[in-house]
CSV table of C-alpha atoms and ligand atoms in Angstrom, one decimal:
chain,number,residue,atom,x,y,z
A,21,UNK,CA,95.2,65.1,114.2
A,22,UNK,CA,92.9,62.3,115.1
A,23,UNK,CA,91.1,62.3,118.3
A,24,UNK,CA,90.2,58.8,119.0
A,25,UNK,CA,87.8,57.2,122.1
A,26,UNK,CA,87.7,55.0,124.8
A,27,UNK,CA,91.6,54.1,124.2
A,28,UNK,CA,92.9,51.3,126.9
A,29,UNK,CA,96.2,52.9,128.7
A,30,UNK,CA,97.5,49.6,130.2
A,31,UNK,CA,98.8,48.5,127.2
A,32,UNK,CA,100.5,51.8,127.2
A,33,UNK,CA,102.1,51.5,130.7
A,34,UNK,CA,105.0,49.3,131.7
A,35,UNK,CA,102.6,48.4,134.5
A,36,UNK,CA,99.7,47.4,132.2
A,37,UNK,CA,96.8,48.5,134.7
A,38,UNK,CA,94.1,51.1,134.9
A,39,UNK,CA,91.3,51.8,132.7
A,40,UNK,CA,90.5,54.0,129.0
A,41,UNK,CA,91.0,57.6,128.3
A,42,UNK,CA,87.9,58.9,127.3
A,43,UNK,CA,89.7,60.9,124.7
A,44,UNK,CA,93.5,60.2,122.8
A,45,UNK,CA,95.7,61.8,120.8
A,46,UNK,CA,99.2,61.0,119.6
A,47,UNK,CA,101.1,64.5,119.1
A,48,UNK,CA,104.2,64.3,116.7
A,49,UNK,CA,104.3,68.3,116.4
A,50,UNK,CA,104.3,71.6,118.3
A,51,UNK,CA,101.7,72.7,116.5
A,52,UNK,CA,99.9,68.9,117.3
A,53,UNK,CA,100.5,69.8,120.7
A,54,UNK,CA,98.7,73.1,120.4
A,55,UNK,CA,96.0,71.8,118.6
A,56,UNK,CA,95.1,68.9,121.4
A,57,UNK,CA,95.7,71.9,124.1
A,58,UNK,CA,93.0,74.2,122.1
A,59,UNK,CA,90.7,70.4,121.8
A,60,UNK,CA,90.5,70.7,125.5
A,61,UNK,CA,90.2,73.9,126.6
A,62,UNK,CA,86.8,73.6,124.0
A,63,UNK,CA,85.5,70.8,125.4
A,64,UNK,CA,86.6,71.5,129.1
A,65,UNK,CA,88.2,68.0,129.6
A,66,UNK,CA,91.3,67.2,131.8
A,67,UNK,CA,94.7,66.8,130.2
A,68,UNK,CA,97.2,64.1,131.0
A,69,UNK,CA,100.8,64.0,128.9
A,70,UNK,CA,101.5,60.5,128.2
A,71,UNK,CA,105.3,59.7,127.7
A,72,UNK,CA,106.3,55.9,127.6
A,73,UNK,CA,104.2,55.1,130.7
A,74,UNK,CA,107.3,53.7,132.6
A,75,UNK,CA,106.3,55.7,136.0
A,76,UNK,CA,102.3,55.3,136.1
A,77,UNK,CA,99.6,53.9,137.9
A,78,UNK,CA,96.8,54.4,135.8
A,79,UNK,CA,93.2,54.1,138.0
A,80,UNK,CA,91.4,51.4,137.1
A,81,UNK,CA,88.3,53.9,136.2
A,82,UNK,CA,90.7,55.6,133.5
A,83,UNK,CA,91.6,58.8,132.4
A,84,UNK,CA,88.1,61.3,132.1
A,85,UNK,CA,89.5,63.5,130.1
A,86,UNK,CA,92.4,64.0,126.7
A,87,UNK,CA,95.5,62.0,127.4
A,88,UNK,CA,97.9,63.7,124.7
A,89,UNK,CA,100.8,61.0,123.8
A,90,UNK,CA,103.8,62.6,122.9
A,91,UNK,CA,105.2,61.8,120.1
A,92,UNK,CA,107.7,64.4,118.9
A,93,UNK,CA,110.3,63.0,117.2
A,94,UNK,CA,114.1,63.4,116.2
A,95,UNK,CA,117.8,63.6,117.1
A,96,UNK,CA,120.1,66.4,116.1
A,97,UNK,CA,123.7,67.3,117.5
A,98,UNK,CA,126.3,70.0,117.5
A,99,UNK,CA,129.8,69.9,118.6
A,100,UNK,CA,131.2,72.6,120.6
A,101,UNK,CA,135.0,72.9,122.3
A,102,UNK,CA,135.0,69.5,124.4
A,103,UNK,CA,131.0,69.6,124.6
A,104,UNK,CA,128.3,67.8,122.5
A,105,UNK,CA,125.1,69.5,122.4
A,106,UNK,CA,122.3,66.7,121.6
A,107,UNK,CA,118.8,68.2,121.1
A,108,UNK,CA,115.5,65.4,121.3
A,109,UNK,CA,112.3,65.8,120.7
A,110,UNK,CA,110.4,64.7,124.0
A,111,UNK,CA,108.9,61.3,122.2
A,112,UNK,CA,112.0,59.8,121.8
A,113,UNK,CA,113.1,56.9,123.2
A,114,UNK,CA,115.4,57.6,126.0
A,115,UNK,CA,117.3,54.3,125.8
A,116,UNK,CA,117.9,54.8,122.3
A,117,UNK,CA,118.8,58.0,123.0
A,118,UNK,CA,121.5,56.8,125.4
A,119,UNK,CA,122.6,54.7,122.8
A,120,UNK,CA,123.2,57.5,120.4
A,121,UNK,CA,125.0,59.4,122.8
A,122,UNK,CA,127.4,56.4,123.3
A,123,UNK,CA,127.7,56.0,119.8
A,124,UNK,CA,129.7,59.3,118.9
A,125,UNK,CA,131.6,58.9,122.1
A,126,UNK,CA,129.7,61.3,124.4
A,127,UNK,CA,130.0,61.2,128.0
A,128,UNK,CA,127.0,62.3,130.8
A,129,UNK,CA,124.4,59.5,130.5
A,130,UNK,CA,125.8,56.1,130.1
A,131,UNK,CA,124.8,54.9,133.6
A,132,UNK,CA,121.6,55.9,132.6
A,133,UNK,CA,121.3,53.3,130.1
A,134,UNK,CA,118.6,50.9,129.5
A,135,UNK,CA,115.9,53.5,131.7
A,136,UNK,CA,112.5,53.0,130.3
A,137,UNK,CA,110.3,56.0,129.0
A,138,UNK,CA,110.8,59.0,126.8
A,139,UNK,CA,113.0,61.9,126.9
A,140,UNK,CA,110.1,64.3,127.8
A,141,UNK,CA,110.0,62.4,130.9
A,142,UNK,CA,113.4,62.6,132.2
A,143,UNK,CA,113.8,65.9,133.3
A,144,UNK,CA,110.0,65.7,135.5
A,145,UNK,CA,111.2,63.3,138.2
A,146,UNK,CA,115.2,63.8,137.4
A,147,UNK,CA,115.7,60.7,136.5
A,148,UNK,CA,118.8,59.0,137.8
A,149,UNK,CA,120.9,55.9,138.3
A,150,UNK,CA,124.6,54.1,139.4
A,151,UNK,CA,125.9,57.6,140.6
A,152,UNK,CA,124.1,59.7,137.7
A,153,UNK,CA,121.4,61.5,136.9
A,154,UNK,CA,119.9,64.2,134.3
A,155,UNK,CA,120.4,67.3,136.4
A,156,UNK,CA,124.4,67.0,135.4
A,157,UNK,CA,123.5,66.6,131.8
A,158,UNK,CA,120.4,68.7,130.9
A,159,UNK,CA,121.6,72.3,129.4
A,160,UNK,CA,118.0,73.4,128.5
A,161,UNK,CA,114.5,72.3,127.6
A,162,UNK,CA,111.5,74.0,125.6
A,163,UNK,CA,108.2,73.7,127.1
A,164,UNK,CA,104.6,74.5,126.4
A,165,UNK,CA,103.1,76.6,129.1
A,166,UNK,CA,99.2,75.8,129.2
A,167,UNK,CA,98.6,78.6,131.6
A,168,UNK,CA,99.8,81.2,128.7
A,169,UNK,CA,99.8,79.3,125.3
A,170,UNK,CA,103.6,79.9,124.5
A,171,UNK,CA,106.9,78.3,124.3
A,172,UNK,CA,109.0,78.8,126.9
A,173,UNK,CA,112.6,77.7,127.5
A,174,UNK,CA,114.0,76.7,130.6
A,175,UNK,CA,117.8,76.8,131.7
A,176,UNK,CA,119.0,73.9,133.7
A,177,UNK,CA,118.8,76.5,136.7
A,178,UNK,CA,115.5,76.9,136.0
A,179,UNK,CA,114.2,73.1,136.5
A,180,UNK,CA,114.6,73.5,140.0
A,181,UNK,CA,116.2,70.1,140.1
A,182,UNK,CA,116.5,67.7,143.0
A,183,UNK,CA,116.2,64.0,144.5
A,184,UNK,CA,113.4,62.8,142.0
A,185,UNK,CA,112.0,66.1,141.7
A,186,UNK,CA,112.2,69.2,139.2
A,187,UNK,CA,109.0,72.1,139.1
A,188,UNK,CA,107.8,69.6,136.9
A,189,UNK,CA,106.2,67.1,139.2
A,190,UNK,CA,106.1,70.0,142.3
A,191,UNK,CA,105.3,73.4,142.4
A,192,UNK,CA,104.6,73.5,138.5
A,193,UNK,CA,103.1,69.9,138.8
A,194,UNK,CA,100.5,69.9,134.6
A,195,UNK,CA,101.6,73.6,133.9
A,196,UNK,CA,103.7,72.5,131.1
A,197,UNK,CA,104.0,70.0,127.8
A,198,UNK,CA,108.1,69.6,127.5
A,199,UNK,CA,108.2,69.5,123.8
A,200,UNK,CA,112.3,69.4,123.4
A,201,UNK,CA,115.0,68.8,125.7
A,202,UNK,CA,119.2,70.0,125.3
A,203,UNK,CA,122.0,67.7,126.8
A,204,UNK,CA,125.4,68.9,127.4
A,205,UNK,CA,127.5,66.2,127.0
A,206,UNK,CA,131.4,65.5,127.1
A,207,UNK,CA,133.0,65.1,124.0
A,208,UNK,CA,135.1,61.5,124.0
A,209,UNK,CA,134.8,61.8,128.3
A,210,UNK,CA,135.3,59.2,130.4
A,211,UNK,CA,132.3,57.1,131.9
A,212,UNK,CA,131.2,58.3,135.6
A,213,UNK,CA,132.3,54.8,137.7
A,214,UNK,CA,130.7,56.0,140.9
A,215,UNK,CA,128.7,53.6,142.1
A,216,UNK,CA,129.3,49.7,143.6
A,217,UNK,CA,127.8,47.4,141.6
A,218,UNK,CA,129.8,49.0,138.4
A,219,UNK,CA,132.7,48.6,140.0
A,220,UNK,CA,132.5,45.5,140.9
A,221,UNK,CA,131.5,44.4,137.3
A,222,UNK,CA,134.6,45.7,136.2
A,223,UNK,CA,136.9,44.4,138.7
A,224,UNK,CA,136.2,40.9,137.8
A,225,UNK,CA,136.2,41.8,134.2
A,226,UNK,CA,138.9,42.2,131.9
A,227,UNK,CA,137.1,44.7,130.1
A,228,UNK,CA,138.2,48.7,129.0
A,229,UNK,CA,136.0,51.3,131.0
A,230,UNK,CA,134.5,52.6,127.9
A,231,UNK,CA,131.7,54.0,127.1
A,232,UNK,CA,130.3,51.7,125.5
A,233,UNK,CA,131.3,48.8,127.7
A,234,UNK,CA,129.9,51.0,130.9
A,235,UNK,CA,126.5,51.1,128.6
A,236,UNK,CA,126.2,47.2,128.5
A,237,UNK,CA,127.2,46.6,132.1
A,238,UNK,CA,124.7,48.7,133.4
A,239,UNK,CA,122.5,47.0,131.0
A,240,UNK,CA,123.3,43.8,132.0
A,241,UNK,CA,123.0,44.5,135.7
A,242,UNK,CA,119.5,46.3,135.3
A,243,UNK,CA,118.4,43.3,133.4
A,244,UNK,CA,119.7,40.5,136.7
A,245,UNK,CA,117.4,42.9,138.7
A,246,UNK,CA,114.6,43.1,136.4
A,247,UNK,CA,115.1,47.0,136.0
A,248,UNK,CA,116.0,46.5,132.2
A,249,UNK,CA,112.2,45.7,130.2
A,250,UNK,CA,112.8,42.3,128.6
A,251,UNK,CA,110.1,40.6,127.0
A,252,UNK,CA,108.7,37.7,128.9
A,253,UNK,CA,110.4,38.9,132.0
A,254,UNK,CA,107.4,38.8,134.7
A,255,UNK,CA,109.4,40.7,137.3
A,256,UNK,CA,109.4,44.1,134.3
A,257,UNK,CA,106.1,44.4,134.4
A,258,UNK,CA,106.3,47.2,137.0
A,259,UNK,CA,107.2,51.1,137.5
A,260,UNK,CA,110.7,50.4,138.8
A,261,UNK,CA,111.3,51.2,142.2
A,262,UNK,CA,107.8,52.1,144.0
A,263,UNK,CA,109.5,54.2,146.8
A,264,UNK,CA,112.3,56.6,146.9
A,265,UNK,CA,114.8,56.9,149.2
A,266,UNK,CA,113.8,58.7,152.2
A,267,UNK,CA,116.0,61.7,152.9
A,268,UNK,CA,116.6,61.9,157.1
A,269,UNK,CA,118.0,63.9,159.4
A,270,UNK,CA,121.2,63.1,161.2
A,271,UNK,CA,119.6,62.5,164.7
A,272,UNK,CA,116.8,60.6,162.7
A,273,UNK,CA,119.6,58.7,161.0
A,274,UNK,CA,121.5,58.0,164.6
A,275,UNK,CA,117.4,56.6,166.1
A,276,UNK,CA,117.2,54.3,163.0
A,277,UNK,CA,120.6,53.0,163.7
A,278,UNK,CA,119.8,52.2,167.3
A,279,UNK,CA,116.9,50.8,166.5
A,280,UNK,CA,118.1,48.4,164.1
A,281,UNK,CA,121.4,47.6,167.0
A,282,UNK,CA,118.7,46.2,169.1
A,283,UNK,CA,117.4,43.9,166.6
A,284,UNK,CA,121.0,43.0,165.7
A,285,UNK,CA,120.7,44.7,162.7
A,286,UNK,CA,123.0,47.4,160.8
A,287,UNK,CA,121.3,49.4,157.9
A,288,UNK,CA,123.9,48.9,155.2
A,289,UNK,CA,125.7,52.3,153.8
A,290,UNK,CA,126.6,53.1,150.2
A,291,UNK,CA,128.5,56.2,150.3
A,292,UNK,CA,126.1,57.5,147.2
A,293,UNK,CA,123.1,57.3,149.8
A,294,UNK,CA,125.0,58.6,152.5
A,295,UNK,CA,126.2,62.1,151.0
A,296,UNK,CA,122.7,62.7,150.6
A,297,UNK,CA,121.7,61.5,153.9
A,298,UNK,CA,119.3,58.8,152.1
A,299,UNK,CA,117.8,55.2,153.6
A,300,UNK,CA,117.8,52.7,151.3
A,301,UNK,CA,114.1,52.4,150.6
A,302,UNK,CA,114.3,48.7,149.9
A,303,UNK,CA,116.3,47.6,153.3
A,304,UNK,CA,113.4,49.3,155.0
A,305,UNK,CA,111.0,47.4,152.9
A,306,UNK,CA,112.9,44.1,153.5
A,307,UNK,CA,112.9,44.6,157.2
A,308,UNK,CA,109.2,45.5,157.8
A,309,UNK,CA,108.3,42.0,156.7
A,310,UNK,CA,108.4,42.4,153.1
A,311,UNK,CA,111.1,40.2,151.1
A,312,UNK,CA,111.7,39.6,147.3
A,313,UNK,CA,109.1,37.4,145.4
A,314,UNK,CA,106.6,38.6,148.9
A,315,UNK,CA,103.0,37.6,147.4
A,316,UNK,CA,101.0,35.0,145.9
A,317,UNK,CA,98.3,37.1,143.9
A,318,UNK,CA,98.1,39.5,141.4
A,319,UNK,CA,100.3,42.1,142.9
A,320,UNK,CA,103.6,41.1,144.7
A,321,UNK,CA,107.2,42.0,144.8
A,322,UNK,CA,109.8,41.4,142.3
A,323,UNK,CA,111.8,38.5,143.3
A,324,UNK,CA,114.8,40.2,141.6
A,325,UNK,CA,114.6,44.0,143.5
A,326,UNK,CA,112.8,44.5,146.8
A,327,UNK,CA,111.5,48.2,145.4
A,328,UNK,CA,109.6,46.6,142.8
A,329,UNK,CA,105.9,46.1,143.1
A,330,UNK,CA,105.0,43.9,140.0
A,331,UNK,CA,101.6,43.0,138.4
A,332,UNK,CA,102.1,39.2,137.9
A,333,UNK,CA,98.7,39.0,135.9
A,334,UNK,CA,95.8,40.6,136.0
A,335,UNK,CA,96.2,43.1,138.6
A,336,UNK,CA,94.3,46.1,139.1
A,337,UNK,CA,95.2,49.4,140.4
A,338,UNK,CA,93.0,49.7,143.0
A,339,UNK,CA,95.0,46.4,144.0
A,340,UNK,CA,98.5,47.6,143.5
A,341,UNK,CA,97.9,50.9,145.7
A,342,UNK,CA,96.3,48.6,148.3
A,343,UNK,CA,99.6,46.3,148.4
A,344,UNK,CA,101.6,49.7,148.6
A,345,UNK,CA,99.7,50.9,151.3
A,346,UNK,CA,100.2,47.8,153.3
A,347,UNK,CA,104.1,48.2,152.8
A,348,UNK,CA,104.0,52.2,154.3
A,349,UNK,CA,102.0,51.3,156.8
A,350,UNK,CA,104.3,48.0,158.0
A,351,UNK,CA,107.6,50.6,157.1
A,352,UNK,CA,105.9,53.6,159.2
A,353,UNK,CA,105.2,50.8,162.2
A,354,UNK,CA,108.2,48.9,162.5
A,355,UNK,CA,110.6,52.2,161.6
A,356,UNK,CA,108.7,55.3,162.0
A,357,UNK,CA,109.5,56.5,158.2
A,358,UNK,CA,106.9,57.2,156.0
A,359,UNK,CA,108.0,56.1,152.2
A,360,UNK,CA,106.9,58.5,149.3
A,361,UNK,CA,105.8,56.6,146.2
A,362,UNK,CA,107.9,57.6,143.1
A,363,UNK,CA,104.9,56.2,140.4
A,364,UNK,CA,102.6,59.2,139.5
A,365,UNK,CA,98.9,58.1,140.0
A,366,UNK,CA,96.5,59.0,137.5
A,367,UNK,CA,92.8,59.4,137.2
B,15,FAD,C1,111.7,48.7,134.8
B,15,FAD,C2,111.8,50.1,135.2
B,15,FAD,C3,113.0,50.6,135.6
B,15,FAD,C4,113.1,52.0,136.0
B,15,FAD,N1,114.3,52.5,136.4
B,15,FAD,C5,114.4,53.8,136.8
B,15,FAD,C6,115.7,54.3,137.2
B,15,FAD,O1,116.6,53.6,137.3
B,15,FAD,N2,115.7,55.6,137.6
B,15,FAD,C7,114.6,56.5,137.5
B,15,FAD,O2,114.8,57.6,137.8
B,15,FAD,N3,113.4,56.0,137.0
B,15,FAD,C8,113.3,54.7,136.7
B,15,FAD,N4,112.1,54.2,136.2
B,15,FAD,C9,110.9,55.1,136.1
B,15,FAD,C10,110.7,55.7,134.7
B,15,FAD,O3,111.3,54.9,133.7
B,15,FAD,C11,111.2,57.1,134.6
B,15,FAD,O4,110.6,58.0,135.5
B,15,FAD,C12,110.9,57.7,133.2
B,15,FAD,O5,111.7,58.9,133.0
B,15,FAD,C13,109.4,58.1,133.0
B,15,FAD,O6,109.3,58.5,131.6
B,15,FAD,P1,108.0,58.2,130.8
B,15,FAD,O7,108.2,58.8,129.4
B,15,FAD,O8,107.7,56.8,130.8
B,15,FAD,O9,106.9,59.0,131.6
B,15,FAD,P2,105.4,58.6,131.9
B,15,FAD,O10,105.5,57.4,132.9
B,15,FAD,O11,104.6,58.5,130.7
B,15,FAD,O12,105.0,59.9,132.8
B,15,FAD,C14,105.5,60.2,134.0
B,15,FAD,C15,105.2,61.6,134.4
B,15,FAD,O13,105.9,62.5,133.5
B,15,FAD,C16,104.9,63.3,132.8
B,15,FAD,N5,105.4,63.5,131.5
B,15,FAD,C17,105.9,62.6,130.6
B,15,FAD,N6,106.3,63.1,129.4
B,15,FAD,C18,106.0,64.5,129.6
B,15,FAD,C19,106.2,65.6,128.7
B,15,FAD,N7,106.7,65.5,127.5
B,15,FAD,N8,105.8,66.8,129.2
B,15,FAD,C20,105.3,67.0,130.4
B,15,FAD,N9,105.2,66.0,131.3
B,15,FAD,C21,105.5,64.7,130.9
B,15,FAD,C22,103.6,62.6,132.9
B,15,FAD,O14,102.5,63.5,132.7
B,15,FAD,C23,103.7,61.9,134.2
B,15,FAD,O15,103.3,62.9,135.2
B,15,FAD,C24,112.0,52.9,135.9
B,15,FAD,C25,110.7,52.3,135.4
B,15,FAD,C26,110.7,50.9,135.1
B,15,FAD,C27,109.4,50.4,134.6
């Protein structure tokens, strides 16, 4: 295991800001992982679990401490009645992951496709997209539990799975290293059409509603809104959609409504959103003064996706949570919701 100093992390982020770690490890075992752990409890230095640095704002002072990138590797599947069982190590690609699934015909995270990051980080914020997310898929996952120094598995009960949120990135928030995770997936099912814009993509197609068709849609409609990473695509260079979806109350719903009536505006409904009672995030954003391409310097928004905040050069971080600041407070003063960043700050 090599320890290694002073290592930049904004090469390591899809956002490319923020400063070194003061120590770095790449972990491609367990017993890698238990070996940084037992590194930092000796030295008494923070630990930060790096997956593919897709949802990270990294301070521009760095990481103090042992940033442990995970690494572990590998694929495996078994077949049961009508169900696939895929087991990853947490350092794999998701994407490629996805790709896999598709491959041998497997249904549960198609729409999922082209997501940056690694598998470990999936289950911690429940990643989701067009109408699915890993909460339906996820049958277990084997963690390391720093406060005890064992492995521990956790059902899909377990995870404590919500809106962005598992008691990975809550209540449990750097208790655990997710070393493997377990999908359930349906053998030869059909791909989960829920949501609007894969719809439409198919109705002006004449394309089968495959699996592997639904794969490159979604693909193909992440990369129009600059969700997919493409090289040389300057609206990528971000950590996806900066704000989730604020959850409201009904009466709070009905207030926002009337609000917008006087303006002689309607906030626009997607039946996804709406079973959850959700806002759209980015109509808020675009009607608090904010549109796409908003911003000349560093930091702006995507001019493909109003959620977007985007670092067109050299931005810092200290600059990026300045921008996003100035966005909550125009969203809290001209609607009276405060948005909740999805990024994880660090350092
Ligand atoms: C262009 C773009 C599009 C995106 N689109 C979506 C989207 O559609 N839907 C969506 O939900 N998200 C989206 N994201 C956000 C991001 O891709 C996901 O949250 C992803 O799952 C993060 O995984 P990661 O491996 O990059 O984690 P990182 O960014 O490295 O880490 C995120 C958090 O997870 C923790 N973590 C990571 N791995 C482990 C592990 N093995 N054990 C314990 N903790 C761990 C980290 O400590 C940190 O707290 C997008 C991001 C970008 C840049």
């Amino acid at each position: 295991m090599l320890i290694q100093e002073n290592v930049a992390l904004a090469p390591l982020t899809t956002m490319g800001v923020g400063g070194p770690a003061r120590y770095f490890v790449e972990a491609t075992s367990t017993d890698e992982v238990r070996e940084a752990v037992r590194y930092a409890d000796a030295h008494r230095l923070p630990l930060f679990i790096l997956g593919g640095g897709s949802n990270l704002i990294v301070s521009d002072r760095g990481w103090p401490g042992l940033v442990l990138k995970m690494a572990i590797l590998g694929i495996n599947h078994r077949h049961g009645r009508g169900t696939a069982y895929f087991d990853a190590g947490a350092g794999e690609e998701w994407d490629g992951f996805v790709a896999a699934t598709v491959a041998h015909n497997c249904a549960g995270v198609e729409c999922l496709s082209g997501i940056p990051g690694s598998i470990g980080g999936t289950p911690v914020q429940n990643v989701g997209a067009y109408g699915q997310e890993v909460a339906e898929t996820i049958d277990s996952l084997v963690a390391l539990d720093l406060k005890s120094g064992e492995e521990q598995e956790f059902d899909k009960e377990d995870c404590g799975f919500a809106y962005r949120t598992s008691v990975f990135n809550t209540r449990q928030r750097g208790r655990y290293v997710i070393l493997r995770v377990t999908f359930a997936l349906k053998l030869d099912g059909e791909p989960k059409m829920a949501y609007g814009d894969l719809q439409k993509y198919f109705s002006n197609r004449d394309s089968a509603r495959t699996l592997a068709n639904v794969r490159a849609a979604v693909r193909q409609i992440r990369a129009s809104k600059s969700m997919l990473i493409t090289p040389g695509d300057e609206d990528a260079r971000s950590a996806g959609s900066f704000f989730k979806n604020p959850v409201v109350s009904a009466k709070l719903f009905e207030e926002l409504k009337r609000r917008a009536a006087s303006q002689n505006l309607a906030i626009p409904r997607y039946p996804a959103l709406d079973a959850q009672k959700k806002v759209p995030a980015a109509w808020l954003v675009e009607h608090s003064g904010f549109s796409k391409g908003y911003g000349n310097g560093a930091v702006g928004i995507s001019r493909k996706h109003a959620l977007a905040i985007v670092n067109r050069g050299r931005a810092t971080a200290a600059e990026i949570v300045a921008f996003s600041d100035e966005i909550r407070r125009r969203v809290q003063e001209s609607w009276g919701i405060q948005l909740e960043p999805e990024p994880v700050f660090v350092g």
